[in-house]
Short mmCIF file of C-alpha atoms and ligand atoms in Angstrom, two decimals:
data_model
loop_
_atom_site.label_atom_id
_atom_site.label_comp_id
_atom_site.label_asym_id
_atom_site.label_seq_id
_atom_site.Cartn_x
_atom_site.Cartn_y
_atom_site.Cartn_z
CA MET A 1 179.64 64.95 46.46
CA VAL A 2 181.12 68.41 46.23
CA GLY A 3 178.58 70.33 44.12
CA VAL A 4 180.13 72.25 40.67
CA ASN A 5 179.28 75.62 42.19
CA VAL A 6 181.17 75.19 45.31
CA LEU A 7 184.12 73.53 43.01
CA ASP A 8 183.79 76.68 40.47
CA LYS A 9 183.96 79.19 43.05
CA ARG A 10 187.26 77.51 45.44
CA VAL A 11 189.00 77.15 41.72
CA GLY A 12 188.05 80.42 41.09
CA ALA A 13 189.24 82.02 44.14
CA LEU A 14 192.72 79.95 43.57
CA VAL A 15 193.05 81.43 40.16
CA GLU A 16 192.42 84.74 41.58
CA ILE A 17 195.43 84.82 44.10
CA VAL A 18 198.36 82.62 41.72
CA GLY A 19 196.82 83.32 38.19
CA ALA A 20 194.73 80.36 35.97
CA ALA A 21 198.00 78.97 34.44
CA HIS A 22 199.16 77.92 37.81
CA VAL A 23 195.86 76.32 38.70
CA LEU A 24 195.75 72.47 37.56
CA THR A 25 192.12 70.80 37.50
CA ASP A 26 192.76 69.01 34.19
CA PRO A 27 192.37 65.30 35.40
CA HIS A 28 195.79 64.61 32.83
CA ASP A 29 197.52 67.31 34.65
CA THR A 30 196.72 66.87 38.22
CA ALA A 31 197.26 62.71 37.94
CA PRO A 32 200.83 63.00 38.74
CA TYR A 33 200.04 64.47 42.17
CA LEU A 34 197.12 62.22 43.22
CA THR A 35 199.30 59.04 43.51
CA GLU A 36 202.49 58.19 44.88
CA TRP A 37 205.56 56.13 44.50
CA ARG A 38 204.35 52.75 46.33
CA ASN A 39 201.18 53.19 44.68
CA LEU A 40 199.46 52.42 48.16
CA TYR A 41 197.33 55.40 48.22
CA HIS A 42 195.22 57.16 45.35
CA GLY A 43 193.44 60.71 45.53
CA THR A 44 191.08 62.99 44.10
CA THR A 45 191.26 66.65 44.09
CA PRO A 46 189.51 69.99 42.94
CA ALA A 47 192.80 71.53 42.19
CA VAL A 48 196.14 71.53 42.16
CA VAL A 49 197.75 75.31 42.88
CA ARG A 50 201.18 75.91 42.39
CA PRO A 51 202.10 79.41 43.87
CA GLY A 52 205.29 80.99 42.66
CA SER A 53 205.73 83.28 46.04
CA VAL A 54 205.64 83.59 49.49
CA ASP A 55 203.06 86.08 49.76
CA GLU A 56 200.50 83.90 47.35
CA ILE A 57 200.97 80.78 49.75
CA SER A 58 200.16 83.26 52.68
CA GLN A 59 196.90 84.49 50.85
CA ILE A 60 195.78 80.94 49.77
CA LEU A 61 196.33 79.90 53.18
CA LYS A 62 194.37 82.65 54.79
CA TRP A 63 191.42 82.07 52.35
CA ALA A 64 191.48 78.15 53.23
CA SER A 65 191.55 78.86 56.93
CA ALA A 66 188.32 81.26 56.27
CA ASN A 67 186.57 79.15 54.22
CA GLY A 68 187.48 75.71 55.97
CA HIS A 69 188.90 74.29 52.63
CA PRO A 70 191.35 71.53 53.74
CA ILE A 71 195.31 72.11 51.65
CA ILE A 72 197.80 69.42 51.48
CA PRO A 73 201.26 70.45 50.94
CA GLN A 74 203.37 68.37 48.20
CA GLY A 75 207.16 68.75 46.99
CA GLY A 76 208.76 66.08 45.27
CA ASN A 77 206.12 63.56 46.33
CA THR A 78 208.45 60.85 47.11
CA GLY A 79 207.24 60.34 50.72
CA LEU A 80 206.56 56.94 51.64
CA VAL A 81 203.58 57.47 54.17
CA GLY A 82 200.56 58.91 52.18
CA ALA A 83 201.07 62.16 53.55
CA GLN A 84 201.13 64.17 50.72
CA VAL A 85 198.56 62.52 48.37
CA PRO A 86 194.90 63.75 48.88
CA ASP A 87 192.11 61.58 50.39
CA GLU A 88 189.06 60.61 48.21
CA SER A 89 186.92 63.10 49.41
CA GLY A 90 187.92 64.83 46.28
CA ASN A 91 187.97 68.08 48.94
CA GLU A 92 191.49 68.37 49.63
CA ILE A 93 193.39 70.94 47.62
CA ILE A 94 197.41 70.36 46.85
CA LEU A 95 199.46 73.18 47.45
CA SER A 96 202.77 72.11 45.22
CA LEU A 97 205.64 74.31 46.36
CA ASN A 98 207.78 73.23 43.14
CA ARG A 99 207.51 76.89 41.81
CA LEU A 100 209.45 78.19 44.66
CA ASN A 101 212.99 76.73 43.83
CA ASN A 102 215.16 79.16 43.80
CA ILE A 103 218.74 79.16 46.09
CA ARG A 104 218.50 82.85 47.49
CA ASP A 105 222.22 82.89 49.37
CA ILE A 106 225.57 80.42 49.74
CA ASP A 107 227.95 81.61 52.30
CA ALA A 108 231.16 79.37 52.19
CA GLN A 109 232.51 80.75 54.83
CA GLY A 110 229.76 80.73 57.16
CA GLY A 111 228.88 77.47 55.89
CA THR A 112 225.27 78.12 55.16
CA ILE A 113 223.10 77.97 51.88
CA VAL A 114 219.48 79.40 51.98
CA ALA A 115 217.33 77.47 49.64
CA GLU A 116 213.22 77.47 48.80
CA ALA A 117 211.06 74.75 49.88
CA GLY A 118 211.09 73.29 46.29
CA VAL A 119 214.68 72.97 45.43
CA ILE A 120 215.58 69.72 44.53
CA LEU A 121 217.77 68.19 47.23
CA GLN A 122 220.64 67.06 44.44
CA ASP A 123 220.45 70.77 43.15
CA ILE A 124 221.19 71.89 46.75
CA GLN A 125 224.37 69.17 46.72
CA THR A 126 225.52 70.56 43.46
CA ALA A 127 225.25 74.23 44.53
CA ALA A 128 227.05 73.43 47.99
CA ALA A 129 230.05 70.98 45.63
CA ASP A 130 230.61 74.11 43.56
CA ALA A 131 231.33 76.55 45.99
CA GLY A 132 233.73 73.69 47.40
CA MET A 133 231.09 72.65 50.27
CA LEU A 134 229.33 69.59 51.16
CA PHE A 135 225.53 69.52 52.03
CA PRO A 136 225.62 66.12 53.45
CA LEU A 137 222.01 64.89 53.27
CA SER A 138 221.73 62.06 51.10
CA LEU A 139 219.11 59.33 49.93
CA GLY A 140 218.13 57.29 47.21
CA ALA A 141 215.17 59.84 46.35
CA GLN A 142 217.29 62.92 46.11
CA GLY A 143 217.00 63.64 41.88
CA THR A 144 213.45 63.85 42.92
CA CYS A 145 212.56 65.16 46.57
CA ARG A 146 212.47 68.65 47.50
CA ILE A 147 214.09 70.35 50.43
CA GLY A 148 210.75 71.46 52.23
CA GLY A 149 209.83 67.61 51.74
CA ASN A 150 212.74 66.85 53.18
CA ILE A 151 212.43 69.24 56.26
CA SER A 152 208.76 67.88 56.59
CA THR A 153 209.88 64.78 57.09
CA ASN A 154 212.81 65.16 58.96
CA ALA A 155 214.59 63.06 56.33
CA GLY A 156 217.82 60.78 57.21
CA GLY A 157 219.47 58.84 54.84
CA VAL A 158 222.72 57.47 54.36
CA GLY A 159 224.69 60.41 55.78
CA VAL A 160 222.88 60.41 59.28
CA LEU A 161 225.61 58.39 61.01
CA ALA A 162 228.45 61.69 60.47
CA TYR A 163 225.70 64.77 60.01
CA GLY A 164 222.84 63.89 61.84
CA ASN A 165 219.12 64.14 60.37
CA THR A 166 217.70 66.75 58.49
CA ARG A 167 216.64 68.15 61.75
CA ASP A 168 220.21 68.74 62.19
CA LEU A 169 221.49 70.38 59.32
CA VAL A 170 218.67 73.31 59.48
CA LEU A 171 219.45 76.33 61.04
CA GLY A 172 216.10 78.79 60.54
CA LEU A 173 213.03 78.47 58.64
CA GLU A 174 210.56 80.63 56.97
CA VAL A 175 207.19 78.88 57.22
CA VAL A 176 203.63 79.95 56.46
CA LEU A 177 201.19 79.41 59.08
CA PRO A 178 197.84 77.77 58.57
CA THR A 179 196.41 81.13 59.20
CA GLY A 180 198.21 82.75 56.70
CA GLU A 181 200.43 84.47 59.05
CA ILE A 182 204.16 84.36 57.61
CA TRP A 183 207.07 83.91 60.15
CA ASN A 184 210.61 84.86 59.07
CA GLY A 185 212.97 82.70 61.47
CA LEU A 186 215.73 82.69 58.80
CA LYS A 187 218.37 83.12 61.32
CA ARG A 188 221.72 81.69 60.64
CA LEU A 189 222.69 81.42 64.18
CA ARG A 190 224.39 78.15 65.54
CA LYS A 191 223.53 78.74 69.02
CA ASP A 192 220.41 80.69 69.98
CA ASN A 193 218.54 79.99 73.57
CA THR A 194 216.13 82.35 73.33
CA GLY A 195 212.91 80.55 74.43
CA TYR A 196 211.47 77.88 72.77
CA ASP A 197 212.68 76.73 69.40
CA LEU A 198 210.03 77.06 66.81
CA LYS A 199 211.82 75.58 63.68
CA ASN A 200 212.23 72.29 65.32
CA LEU A 201 208.09 72.11 65.63
CA PHE A 202 207.81 72.26 61.74
CA ILE A 203 210.60 69.79 61.17
CA GLY A 204 208.90 66.37 61.12
CA ALA A 205 205.77 68.09 61.43
CA GLU A 206 204.85 66.41 58.03
CA GLY A 207 202.87 69.58 56.74
CA THR A 208 200.34 69.46 59.44
CA LEU A 209 201.43 72.86 61.23
CA GLY A 210 202.75 75.27 58.73
CA ILE A 211 204.04 75.33 54.97
CA VAL A 212 207.86 75.70 54.92
CA THR A 213 208.92 78.50 52.19
CA ALA A 214 212.50 78.37 52.51
CA ALA A 215 215.51 77.47 54.97
CA VAL A 216 218.96 77.87 56.45
CA LEU A 217 220.85 74.89 55.77
CA LYS A 218 224.27 73.95 57.23
CA LEU A 219 227.13 73.20 55.09
CA TYR A 220 230.16 71.41 55.80
CA PRO A 221 233.69 71.78 54.22
CA ALA A 222 233.68 68.88 51.15
CA PRO A 223 236.05 66.06 52.13
CA ALA A 224 239.94 66.51 51.16
CA GLY A 225 239.25 62.43 50.17
CA ARG A 226 237.05 59.73 50.30
CA ALA A 227 237.15 55.76 50.38
CA VAL A 228 234.15 53.47 49.69
CA ALA A 229 234.26 49.53 50.04
CA PHE A 230 232.01 46.62 49.90
CA ALA A 231 232.88 43.93 52.59
CA GLY A 232 231.03 40.49 52.32
CA LEU A 233 230.40 38.99 55.42
CA ALA A 234 228.84 36.21 57.41
CA ASP A 235 225.97 37.80 59.07
CA PRO A 236 224.73 41.32 61.01
CA ALA A 237 226.71 40.41 64.28
CA ALA A 238 229.98 40.44 61.89
CA ALA A 239 229.03 43.51 60.46
CA LEU A 240 227.96 45.04 64.17
CA ALA A 241 231.50 44.17 64.63
CA LEU A 242 233.09 45.86 61.81
CA LEU A 243 231.06 48.92 62.32
CA SER A 244 233.14 48.98 66.26
CA THR A 245 236.49 48.56 63.87
CA ALA A 246 235.66 51.16 61.37
CA ARG A 247 234.93 53.39 64.25
CA LYS A 248 237.99 52.88 65.86
CA ALA A 249 240.42 53.12 62.93
CA ALA A 250 238.38 56.29 61.02
CA GLY A 251 236.73 58.16 64.44
CA PRO A 252 234.30 61.16 62.88
CA SER A 253 235.58 60.29 59.36
CA LEU A 254 233.03 57.24 59.38
CA THR A 255 230.50 59.12 57.07
CA GLY A 256 228.86 55.91 55.95
CA PHE A 257 228.15 52.15 57.00
CA GLU A 258 225.44 50.61 55.44
CA LEU A 259 224.14 46.73 55.53
CA LEU A 260 222.87 45.18 52.64
CA PRO A 261 221.52 41.38 52.62
CA ARG A 262 222.58 38.98 49.15
CA ILE A 263 218.88 39.30 48.28
CA SER A 264 219.03 42.96 47.63
CA ILE A 265 222.17 42.17 45.16
CA ASP A 266 220.07 39.63 43.64
CA PHE A 267 217.44 42.07 42.94
CA VAL A 268 219.44 45.04 42.13
CA LEU A 269 221.21 43.14 39.71
CA ARG A 270 218.35 41.32 38.12
CA HIS A 271 215.99 44.31 37.82
CA VAL A 272 217.89 47.46 37.53
CA PRO A 273 220.50 47.96 34.85
CA GLY A 274 223.99 49.39 35.37
CA ASN A 275 225.03 47.33 38.01
CA ARG A 276 227.71 44.90 38.81
CA ASP A 277 228.17 42.11 41.40
CA PRO A 278 230.45 44.19 43.91
CA LEU A 279 232.88 40.85 44.80
CA ALA A 280 233.79 37.77 42.96
CA GLU A 281 231.87 35.59 45.21
CA PRO A 282 228.54 36.15 46.73
CA HIS A 283 228.53 36.44 50.70
CA PRO A 284 224.94 35.95 52.97
CA TRP A 285 225.66 39.99 53.84
CA TYR A 286 227.29 43.07 52.74
CA VAL A 287 228.45 46.24 54.37
CA LEU A 288 228.67 49.13 52.13
CA LEU A 289 231.04 51.59 54.28
CA GLU A 290 232.64 55.19 53.41
CA ILE A 291 235.32 57.09 55.17
CA SER A 292 235.98 60.67 54.31
CA SER A 293 239.18 62.30 55.42
CA PRO A 294 239.50 66.57 55.90
CA ARG A 295 243.38 65.63 54.57
CA SER A 296 243.64 63.67 51.94
CA GLU A 297 242.93 60.71 49.62
CA ALA A 298 245.38 58.57 51.07
CA ASP A 299 244.67 59.32 54.36
CA ALA A 300 241.18 58.10 53.57
CA ALA A 301 242.75 55.31 51.98
CA GLU A 302 244.95 54.37 55.31
CA MET A 303 241.91 54.33 57.48
CA MET A 304 239.41 52.47 54.98
CA GLU A 305 242.58 49.42 54.78
CA GLN A 306 243.56 49.91 58.50
CA THR A 307 239.51 49.09 58.96
CA LEU A 308 239.15 45.93 56.66
CA SER A 309 242.50 44.72 57.37
CA ASN A 310 241.45 44.86 61.26
CA GLY A 311 238.05 43.36 59.89
CA PHE A 312 239.78 40.13 58.38
CA GLU A 313 242.20 39.82 61.13
CA ALA A 314 238.98 39.44 63.41
CA GLY A 315 237.36 37.18 61.12
CA ASN A 316 234.58 39.56 60.54
CA VAL A 317 235.44 40.25 56.91
CA ALA A 318 235.47 37.60 54.58
CA ASP A 319 236.18 39.44 51.52
CA ALA A 320 236.34 43.12 50.24
CA ALA A 321 236.65 45.40 47.38
CA ILE A 322 237.67 49.29 47.95
CA ALA A 323 237.28 51.45 44.90
CA SER A 324 239.65 52.90 42.98
CA SER A 325 237.94 55.59 41.37
CA LEU A 326 234.74 58.23 41.47
CA ALA A 327 233.21 56.12 39.13
CA GLN A 328 233.33 53.09 41.35
CA ILE A 329 232.62 54.85 44.25
CA ASP A 330 229.07 56.04 42.31
CA ALA A 331 228.62 52.29 41.02
CA MET A 332 229.02 51.04 45.13
CA TRP A 333 226.31 53.55 46.25
CA LYS A 334 224.28 53.22 43.18
CA ILE A 335 223.57 49.25 44.16
CA ARG A 336 222.25 50.79 47.49
CA HIS A 337 220.09 53.23 46.09
CA ASP A 338 218.74 50.87 43.71
CA ILE A 339 217.30 48.60 46.21
CA SER A 340 213.83 50.33 46.97
CA GLU A 341 213.28 50.32 43.15
CA ALA A 342 214.74 46.86 42.62
CA GLN A 343 212.09 45.59 44.98
CA ARG A 344 208.86 46.35 42.93
CA PRO A 345 209.31 43.86 40.03
CA GLU A 346 209.53 40.99 42.64
CA GLY A 347 206.11 41.28 43.32
CA GLY A 348 204.56 42.70 47.14
CA SER A 349 206.33 43.96 49.44
CA ILE A 350 205.47 44.59 53.31
CA LYS A 351 207.67 47.14 54.72
CA HIS A 352 208.98 48.27 58.22
CA ASP A 353 211.02 51.42 59.12
CA ILE A 354 212.18 50.47 62.45
CA SER A 355 215.28 51.39 64.50
CA VAL A 356 216.51 49.58 67.73
CA PRO A 357 219.23 50.68 69.89
CA VAL A 358 222.43 49.58 67.30
CA ALA A 359 223.80 46.87 69.32
CA ARG A 360 220.24 45.11 69.11
CA VAL A 361 220.10 45.07 65.03
CA PRO A 362 221.22 41.46 64.86
CA GLU A 363 219.37 40.10 67.40
CA PHE A 364 216.39 41.94 65.71
CA MET A 365 217.04 40.56 62.28
CA ASP A 366 217.28 37.16 63.62
CA ARG A 367 214.18 37.34 65.26
CA ALA A 368 212.16 39.12 62.75
CA ILE A 369 213.28 37.01 59.80
CA ALA A 370 212.54 33.76 61.97
CA ALA A 371 208.86 35.05 62.81
CA VAL A 372 207.92 36.48 59.19
CA THR A 373 209.02 33.09 57.60
CA ALA A 374 207.45 30.98 60.04
CA ALA A 375 204.24 33.11 59.49
CA ILE A 376 204.71 32.96 55.34
CA PRO A 377 206.47 29.93 54.24
CA GLY A 378 208.33 30.92 51.47
CA CYS A 379 208.75 34.70 52.11
CA ARG A 380 211.42 36.67 51.45
CA PRO A 381 213.15 39.41 53.96
CA VAL A 382 214.96 42.11 52.50
CA GLY A 383 216.25 44.05 55.68
CA PHE A 384 218.67 46.25 54.67
CA GLY A 385 219.73 50.15 55.64
CA HIS A 386 221.38 51.81 58.31
CA LEU A 387 223.34 49.77 60.43
CA GLY A 388 225.52 52.80 62.27
CA ASP A 389 221.93 54.16 63.23
CA GLY A 390 220.22 51.33 64.38
CA ASN A 391 217.80 51.71 61.53
CA ILE A 392 216.71 49.07 58.98
CA HIS A 393 214.22 48.96 56.41
CA PHE A 394 212.80 45.78 56.82
CA ASN A 395 210.66 44.86 54.03
CA ILE A 396 209.39 41.38 53.03
CA SER A 397 208.96 40.41 49.47
CA GLN A 398 206.32 38.01 48.43
CA PRO A 399 207.05 34.09 48.06
CA PRO A 400 207.55 33.86 44.41
CA GLY A 401 204.24 32.83 42.58
CA MET A 402 201.58 33.77 45.27
CA ASP A 403 199.08 35.96 44.57
CA LYS A 404 200.20 39.64 44.79
CA GLU A 405 196.73 40.78 46.36
CA GLU A 406 196.73 37.87 48.88
CA PHE A 407 200.33 39.13 50.54
CA LEU A 408 199.42 42.33 50.76
CA ALA A 409 196.23 41.81 52.53
CA MET A 410 198.59 40.18 55.30
CA TRP A 411 200.33 43.80 55.48
CA SER A 412 199.07 44.50 59.11
CA GLY A 413 199.42 41.19 60.65
CA MET A 414 203.06 41.37 59.36
CA ASN A 415 203.56 44.74 60.61
CA SER A 416 202.33 43.36 64.24
CA LEU A 417 204.55 40.66 64.21
CA VAL A 418 207.78 43.00 63.80
CA HIS A 419 206.45 45.65 65.62
CA ASP A 420 205.57 43.36 68.73
CA ILE A 421 209.68 42.54 68.59
CA VAL A 422 210.60 46.45 67.91
CA ALA A 423 208.43 47.27 71.22
CA GLN A 424 210.26 44.30 73.04
CA MET A 425 213.62 46.18 72.03
CA ASP A 426 212.42 49.68 73.16
CA GLY A 427 212.78 50.60 69.80
CA SER A 428 210.75 52.94 67.01
CA VAL A 429 207.91 51.94 64.30
CA SER A 430 208.82 55.09 62.09
CA ALA A 431 212.81 55.68 62.32
CA GLU A 432 212.88 57.86 59.27
CA HIS A 433 209.76 57.86 56.85
CA GLY A 434 207.10 59.51 59.33
CA ILE A 435 203.93 58.73 60.30
CA GLY A 436 201.49 60.45 57.58
CA ARG A 437 197.89 58.33 56.96
CA LEU A 438 200.08 54.52 56.81
CA LYS A 439 200.95 54.78 60.28
CA ARG A 440 198.67 56.82 61.89
CA ASP A 441 196.44 54.52 64.13
CA LEU A 442 199.98 52.83 64.76
CA LEU A 443 201.11 56.07 66.44
CA LYS A 444 198.25 55.64 69.54
CA THR A 445 199.82 52.50 70.39
CA VAL A 446 203.38 53.99 70.79
CA LYS A 447 202.65 57.25 72.06
CA SER A 448 201.28 57.79 75.77
CA ASP A 449 198.09 60.17 76.17
CA ILE A 450 200.04 63.11 77.58
CA GLU A 451 202.17 63.16 74.31
CA LEU A 452 199.34 62.63 72.60
CA ASP A 453 197.21 65.05 74.15
CA LEU A 454 200.04 67.75 73.89
CA MET A 455 200.66 66.85 70.00
CA ARG A 456 196.60 67.68 69.66
CA ARG A 457 196.95 71.26 71.58
CA ILE A 458 200.09 72.24 69.46
CA LYS A 459 197.94 71.20 66.31
CA SER A 460 194.70 73.20 67.27
CA ALA A 461 197.26 76.18 68.55
CA PHE A 462 198.91 76.63 65.04
CA ASP A 463 195.93 75.74 62.91
CA PRO A 464 192.88 76.37 64.46
CA ALA A 465 190.50 75.76 61.77
CA GLY A 466 192.20 72.37 61.08
CA ILE A 467 192.68 72.89 57.41
CA LEU A 468 196.56 71.80 56.85
CA SER A 469 197.03 68.16 56.34
CA PRO A 470 194.24 66.97 58.36
CA GLY A 471 194.48 63.35 59.15
CA ARG A 472 197.66 63.31 58.75
CA VAL A 473 200.08 62.11 61.80
CA LEU A 474 197.11 62.83 64.34
P1 LIG B 501 206.54 64.61 49.44
O1 LIG B 501 206.66 63.15 49.50
O2 LIG B 501 206.27 65.80 48.34
O3 LIG B 501 206.12 65.26 51.09
C1 LIG B 501 206.12 64.90 52.47
C2 LIG B 501 205.44 65.23 53.61
O4 LIG B 501 206.03 66.51 53.44
C3 LIG B 501 204.21 65.03 53.16
O5 LIG B 501 203.57 65.17 54.82
C4 LIG B 501 203.86 66.49 52.54
O6 LIG B 501 202.73 67.06 52.98
C5 LIG B 501 205.06 67.44 53.59
N1 LIG B 501 205.68 68.62 52.67
C6 LIG B 501 206.15 68.87 51.53
N2 LIG B 501 206.71 69.85 51.47
C7 LIG B 501 206.17 70.33 52.45
C8 LIG B 501 206.59 72.03 52.83
N3 LIG B 501 207.20 72.93 51.86
N4 LIG B 501 206.33 72.54 53.85
C9 LIG B 501 205.57 71.58 54.66
N5 LIG B 501 204.98 70.60 54.34
C10 LIG B 501 205.79 70.05 53.38
N6 LIG B 501 213.46 59.20 53.72
C11 LIG B 501 214.38 58.66 54.53
O7 LIG B 501 214.46 59.52 55.46
N7 LIG B 501 215.70 58.08 54.37
C12 LIG B 501 215.90 57.88 53.20
O8 LIG B 501 217.18 56.99 53.17
C13 LIG B 501 214.93 57.50 52.20
N8 LIG B 501 214.88 57.31 50.91
C14 LIG B 501 213.76 57.43 50.26
C15 LIG B 501 214.16 56.29 48.87
C16 LIG B 501 213.35 56.31 47.90
C17 LIG B 501 213.33 55.96 46.46
C18 LIG B 501 212.06 56.81 48.09
C19 LIG B 501 210.83 57.23 46.86
C20 LIG B 501 211.99 57.76 49.28
C21 LIG B 501 212.90 57.63 50.25
N9 LIG B 501 212.92 58.73 51.61
C22 LIG B 501 213.65 58.48 52.14
C23 LIG B 501 211.50 59.07 51.90
C24 LIG B 501 211.74 60.37 52.05
O9 LIG B 501 210.80 60.90 53.15
C25 LIG B 501 211.49 61.47 50.60
O10 LIG B 501 212.21 61.12 50.04
C26 LIG B 501 211.76 62.91 51.29
O11 LIG B 501 211.97 63.19 52.16
C27 LIG B 501 210.22 63.58 50.97
O12 LIG B 501 210.66 64.82 50.23
P2 LIG B 501 209.26 65.37 49.09
O13 LIG B 501 209.71 66.69 48.69
O14 LIG B 501 209.29 64.50 48.22
O15 LIG B 501 208.13 65.47 49.93
#
């Protein structure tokens, strides 16, 4: 229990740096920062501090390092591994980046945008589009998550197939180190082989090595045409075959390839308004695919038609619908983006974010579905996601009527079942969401001693006082 005087002193020091208006202590004001999207973690904090400049962040971290006060950076609070919310000790101060929300520069010719950490991802996409360009990072939380959070989790999303993870979209970073030192690495270079690539250490570090305050991001020319389609199929093996067909027809123009089981469509139709069944008849599995052309709408449509007709001919596609307007494109993608939200009203959901070699996704699906349904009869596997990246969100909804807490108590047993299959297939137990607190103990089982030791040495070199996001990742 922290004494009242100590607490007052901390708040006083923060107020001196950022002003009273930007230090939140009232439980009503701090509540939204203390719990997260999945409602798995609930914490307490002496204060949420909302600095308005890089210099203020530097002063806060200098003070925290000197006095041993733990700091947890938070952006949009959409992270899925519990790293951005404080623990229950009552000691961890939340540093919100949300006031650092300027786009400092946009250069269409050079293909770069310089954004501060607190800019909402969707605002970066819009700014890029207004300049006739594309910022291809795209995920369900894009209206809420912030670019500093995307960088710190190395977010993936639906554009990875063509454009890579967030790591592939970052040219330079500005970071405040736990000691308060500021590193200005806001370079716009596409090539720079001058020693260790420091920026890559901060990308995906989940706020453990420094606070990202701004980034230089890559922009791409906006496609001249987009074709989006829903295809109904028998199984993931047919989807994998369609992926090869689409790659042959579209090459690098294949910009999205998402696998969805029928149950995910049922959940979306049942729980999220504004959606309709994509095809006339139900199918066991679906693929949502997008092809983008640098030339024209007609070119994108032609590549899509070629893909689907080859898919029909090979017997892999049972039915398909191609969007014929921007509204229909958005409606198709809305189904995919609404899956996360639609699982909630179905009760408890045990989550996995795995990757395996792309060609082995059908085998993974078969084995994982068989294993979990044998362990909990009546449970409902909802395995969906980025087939083109070999990344499946293999979630399991509880059997209808089962007590939610009783089901969720089986979380770690189900994780072991699924992760054992992943290990046998040389896969990853965290393809895009990170480690945070949720998978910290799991990290020890998937990294070698030398890897863990190197990670600890890097952590202590950057954060000798151990004040930044302690207990996350390591
Ligand atoms: P937060 O949740 O606030 O923080 C996440 C982590 O980053 C924490 O460790 C935090 O301490 C740290 N952090 C935040 N800002 C900074 C900073 N400026 N400097 C240093 N550390 C910082 N992820 C995917 O990869 N692909 C998906 O398709 C995807 N879909 C999602 C869909 C939904 C509906 C939701 C809720 C989440 C989804 N996610 C997905 C999870 C994803 O990690 C986040 O949405 C996003 O990248 C996190 O951004 P944020 O601003 O919300 O970060």
